[in-house]
Amino acid sequence: NAGVTQTPKFRILKIGQSMTLQCTQDMNHNYMYWYRQDPGMGLKLIYYSVGAGITDKGEVPNGYNVSRSTTEDFPLRLELAAPSQTSVYFCATMGQSNTGELFFGEGSRLTVL
Amino acid sequence: KNEVEQSPQNLTAQEGEFITINCSYSVGISALHWLQQHPGGGIVSLFMLSSGKKKHGRLIATINIQEKHSSLHITASHPRDSAVYICAATQETSGSRLTFGEGTQLTVNP
């Protein structure tokens, strides 16, 4: 049981490039989230999904896009990368909306130069 | 004012000490999570509480719904407990979104 798998773990991008962070879970959880964590700061919600085919914006969605075509996968797309997107990105899942345990991926460290 | 606030922001203790980290929230919640993040590492869920108290090894988490307050206690602290501890609340009005505290940096010295 792998839990939540994020790839890649590290990536360096040039300004203006695009990339996709992958997140896959094998727990059949409905709720999935993408967060970013800037150095010394708390987690900020980028996008979230309450089930396949449903996504919604979080606190800091600008510059990002997501899709949820299956329960298992919730990729995060960065379009036209900017230095302000340098951060550590975490994917997380929760089985039920208000009683479920949280599970996090290992994080993806992205640097935009 | 953040909807979820933690105190203290930083905490240094000697090995063996009893540690308490506090979390206060200003919104109605359906669950409160305590998370642990080691330096450069991932985030692990320690507890999910909706009422009362939970214990796992040397860690104890309590929640008082009326006072909108939760505490995380570590008994017989050890240097390996050094990490950032984060509380997060699942709001009643948005059952799928979480609000995070800023975290408490704990350092336990040998």
Coordinates of C-alpha atoms in Angstrom, one line a residue:
Chain A
N1 CA 0.0 0.0 0.0
A2 CA 1.9 3.0 -1.3
G3 CA -0.5 5.7 0.2
V4 CA 0.2 9.1 -1.6
T5 CA 2.9 9.2 -4.2
Q6 CA 4.2 12.5 -5.6
T7 CA 6.6 12.9 -8.5
P8 CA 9.0 14.4 -9.1
K9 CA 10.7 15.0 -5.7
F10 CA 12.9 17.8 -7.1
R11 CA 12.8 20.0 -10.2
I12 CA 14.4 23.1 -11.4
L13 CA 12.6 25.1 -14.0
K14 CA 13.4 28.2 -16.0
I15 CA 11.1 31.1 -16.0
G16 CA 8.3 30.6 -18.5
Q17 CA 8.6 26.8 -18.6
S18 CA 5.6 24.6 -17.7
M19 CA 5.4 21.3 -15.8
T20 CA 3.1 18.9 -14.1
L21 CA 3.4 17.6 -10.6
Q22 CA 1.9 14.1 -10.3
C23 CA -0.1 12.9 -7.3
T24 CA -1.5 9.3 -7.1
Q25 CA -3.2 7.6 -4.2
D26 CA -4.3 4.0 -3.8
M27 CA -6.6 4.5 -0.8
N28 CA -9.7 5.3 -2.8
H29 CA -10.0 8.6 -1.0
N30 CA -12.4 11.2 -2.4
Y31 CA -10.8 14.3 -1.1
M32 CA -7.5 15.4 -2.5
Y33 CA -5.5 18.6 -2.0
W34 CA -2.5 20.5 -3.3
Y35 CA -0.7 22.8 -0.9
R36 CA 2.5 24.9 -1.2
Q37 CA 4.8 25.6 1.6
D38 CA 7.2 28.5 1.4
P39 CA 10.3 28.6 3.6
G40 CA 9.3 29.1 7.3
M41 CA 5.7 29.5 6.4
G42 CA 2.5 27.5 6.8
L43 CA 0.7 25.4 4.2
K44 CA -1.4 27.3 1.6
L45 CA -4.2 25.5 -0.3
I46 CA -3.8 25.8 -4.1
Y47 CA -6.6 23.5 -5.4
Y48 CA -8.7 20.7 -4.0
S49 CA -11.1 18.0 -5.2
V50 CA -13.9 16.3 -3.5
G51 CA -14.2 13.5 -6.1
A52 CA -13.5 12.6 -9.7
G53 CA -14.6 15.3 -12.1
I54 CA -14.8 18.0 -9.3
T55 CA -12.2 20.5 -8.5
D56 CA -12.2 23.9 -6.8
K57 CA -9.8 26.8 -6.1
G58 CA -8.1 27.2 -2.8
E59 CA -6.4 30.3 -1.4
V60 CA -3.6 30.7 -4.0
P61 CA -4.7 29.2 -7.3
N62 CA -3.2 31.7 -9.7
G63 CA -0.6 30.2 -12.1
Y64 CA -1.8 26.7 -11.5
N65 CA -4.4 24.3 -12.9
V66 CA -5.6 20.8 -11.9
S67 CA -7.7 18.0 -13.2
R68 CA -9.3 15.0 -11.5
S69 CA -10.3 12.5 -14.2
T70 CA -10.0 9.5 -11.8
T71 CA -10.2 9.0 -8.1
E72 CA -6.5 8.0 -8.0
D73 CA -4.9 10.9 -9.8
F74 CA -4.8 14.6 -9.1
P75 CA -2.1 16.3 -11.2
L76 CA -1.1 19.9 -10.6
R77 CA 0.0 21.9 -13.7
L78 CA 2.2 24.9 -13.6
E79 CA 1.9 27.1 -16.6
L80 CA 4.6 29.8 -17.4
A81 CA 6.6 29.2 -14.2
A82 CA 7.6 32.3 -12.2
P83 CA 10.2 32.7 -9.4
S84 CA 7.2 33.2 -7.0
Q85 CA 6.3 29.6 -7.6
T86 CA 9.5 28.4 -6.0
S87 CA 8.2 26.3 -3.1
V88 CA 7.7 22.9 -1.7
Y89 CA 4.4 21.3 -3.0
F90 CA 2.5 18.7 -1.0
C91 CA -0.3 16.6 -2.2
A92 CA -2.7 15.3 0.5
T93 CA -5.8 13.1 0.7
M94 CA -8.6 12.6 3.2
G95 CA -11.0 9.8 3.1
Q96 CA -14.1 11.6 4.4
S97 CA -14.8 15.3 4.8
N98 CA -14.9 15.6 8.5
T99 CA -13.8 12.4 10.1
G100 CA -10.9 11.2 8.0
E101 CA -7.3 11.0 8.7
L102 CA -5.0 13.1 6.5
F103 CA -2.3 11.5 4.4
F104 CA 0.5 13.5 2.7
G105 CA 2.9 12.8 -0.1
E106 CA 6.6 13.3 0.5
G107 CA 6.6 16.7 -1.2
S108 CA 8.0 18.1 -4.4
R109 CA 10.7 20.8 -4.1
L110 CA 10.4 23.2 -7.1
T111 CA 12.9 25.9 -7.9
V112 CA 12.2 28.4 -10.7
L113 CA 15.2 30.3 -11.9
Chain B
K1 CA -6.3 37.2 13.2
N2 CA -5.8 33.7 11.8
E3 CA -8.7 31.3 12.2
V4 CA -6.3 28.8 13.7
E5 CA -3.6 30.0 15.9
Q6 CA -0.8 28.0 17.6
S7 CA 1.4 28.8 20.5
P8 CA 4.2 28.9 21.1
Q9 CA 5.8 29.5 17.7
N10 CA 9.1 28.2 18.9
L11 CA 9.8 25.9 21.9
T12 CA 13.1 24.6 23.2
A13 CA 13.2 21.8 25.8
Q14 CA 15.6 19.5 27.5
E15 CA 15.3 15.8 27.0
G16 CA 12.8 14.3 29.3
E17 CA 10.7 17.4 29.8
F18 CA 6.9 17.4 29.4
I19 CA 5.9 19.6 26.4
T20 CA 2.6 21.3 25.6
I21 CA 1.7 22.9 22.3
N22 CA -1.6 24.8 22.1
C23 CA -4.0 25.4 19.2
S24 CA -6.9 27.8 19.4
Y25 CA -9.5 28.3 16.6
S26 CA -12.2 30.8 16.0
V27 CA -14.5 28.9 13.7
G28 CA -16.8 26.0 14.2
I29 CA -15.0 22.8 13.3
S30 CA -15.9 19.2 12.7
A31 CA -12.3 17.8 13.3
L32 CA -8.9 19.0 14.5
H33 CA -5.7 17.4 13.2
W34 CA -2.2 17.4 14.6
L35 CA 0.6 16.9 12.1
Q36 CA 4.3 16.5 12.5
Q37 CA 6.9 17.7 10.0
H38 CA 10.6 16.9 10.4
P39 CA 13.2 19.2 8.9
G40 CA 13.3 18.8 5.1
G41 CA 10.9 16.0 5.5
G42 CA 7.3 15.1 4.8
I43 CA 4.2 15.6 6.9
V44 CA 2.7 12.9 9.0
S45 CA -0.7 12.9 10.7
L46 CA -0.4 12.3 14.4
F47 CA -4.0 12.6 15.5
M48 CA -7.5 13.5 14.3
L49 CA -9.9 14.6 17.0
S50 CA -13.5 15.6 17.1
S51 CA -13.9 15.4 20.9
G52 CA -12.1 14.3 24.1
K53 CA -8.6 12.9 24.1
K54 CA -6.4 10.5 22.2
K55 CA -3.1 8.9 23.2
H56 CA -0.4 7.3 21.1
G57 CA 2.8 6.3 22.8
R58 CA 4.2 9.4 24.4
L59 CA 1.9 11.7 22.6
I60 CA -1.5 12.9 23.9
A61 CA -3.9 15.2 22.2
T62 CA -6.9 16.8 23.8
I63 CA -9.7 19.0 22.5
N64 CA -12.2 21.2 24.3
I65 CA -15.0 22.0 21.8
Q66 CA -16.7 24.6 24.0
E67 CA -13.4 26.6 24.5
K68 CA -12.3 26.0 20.9
H69 CA -8.9 24.8 22.1
S70 CA -6.7 21.8 21.5
S71 CA -3.4 20.8 23.1
L72 CA -0.7 18.4 22.0
H73 CA 1.4 17.0 24.9
I74 CA 4.6 15.1 24.6
T75 CA 5.8 13.2 27.7
A76 CA 9.4 12.3 28.3
S77 CA 10.5 14.3 25.3
H78 CA 13.4 13.1 23.2
P79 CA 15.7 14.8 20.6
R80 CA 13.9 12.8 17.9
D81 CA 10.7 14.7 18.8
S82 CA 12.4 17.8 17.3
A83 CA 10.1 18.8 14.5
V84 CA 7.4 21.3 13.5
Y85 CA 4.0 20.5 14.9
I86 CA 1.0 21.8 13.0
C87 CA -2.6 21.9 13.9
A88 CA -5.3 22.0 11.2
A89 CA -9.0 22.4 11.4
T90 CA -11.7 21.0 9.2
Q91 CA -14.4 23.7 9.3
E92 CA -18.1 22.8 9.8
T93 CA -19.1 25.1 7.0
S94 CA -16.6 23.6 4.5
G95 CA -16.2 20.0 5.4
S96 CA -13.6 19.4 2.7
R97 CA -11.2 22.3 3.4
L98 CA -8.7 22.6 6.2
T99 CA -7.3 25.7 7.8
F100 CA -3.7 25.4 9.1
G101 CA -1.9 27.0 12.0
E102 CA 1.5 28.4 11.3
G103 CA 3.2 25.6 13.2
T104 CA 5.3 25.2 16.3
Q105 CA 9.0 24.6 15.9
L106 CA 10.1 22.2 18.7
T107 CA 13.7 21.6 19.5
V108 CA 14.6 19.0 22.2
N109 CA 18.2 19.1 23.3
P110 CA 20.0 16.1 24.8

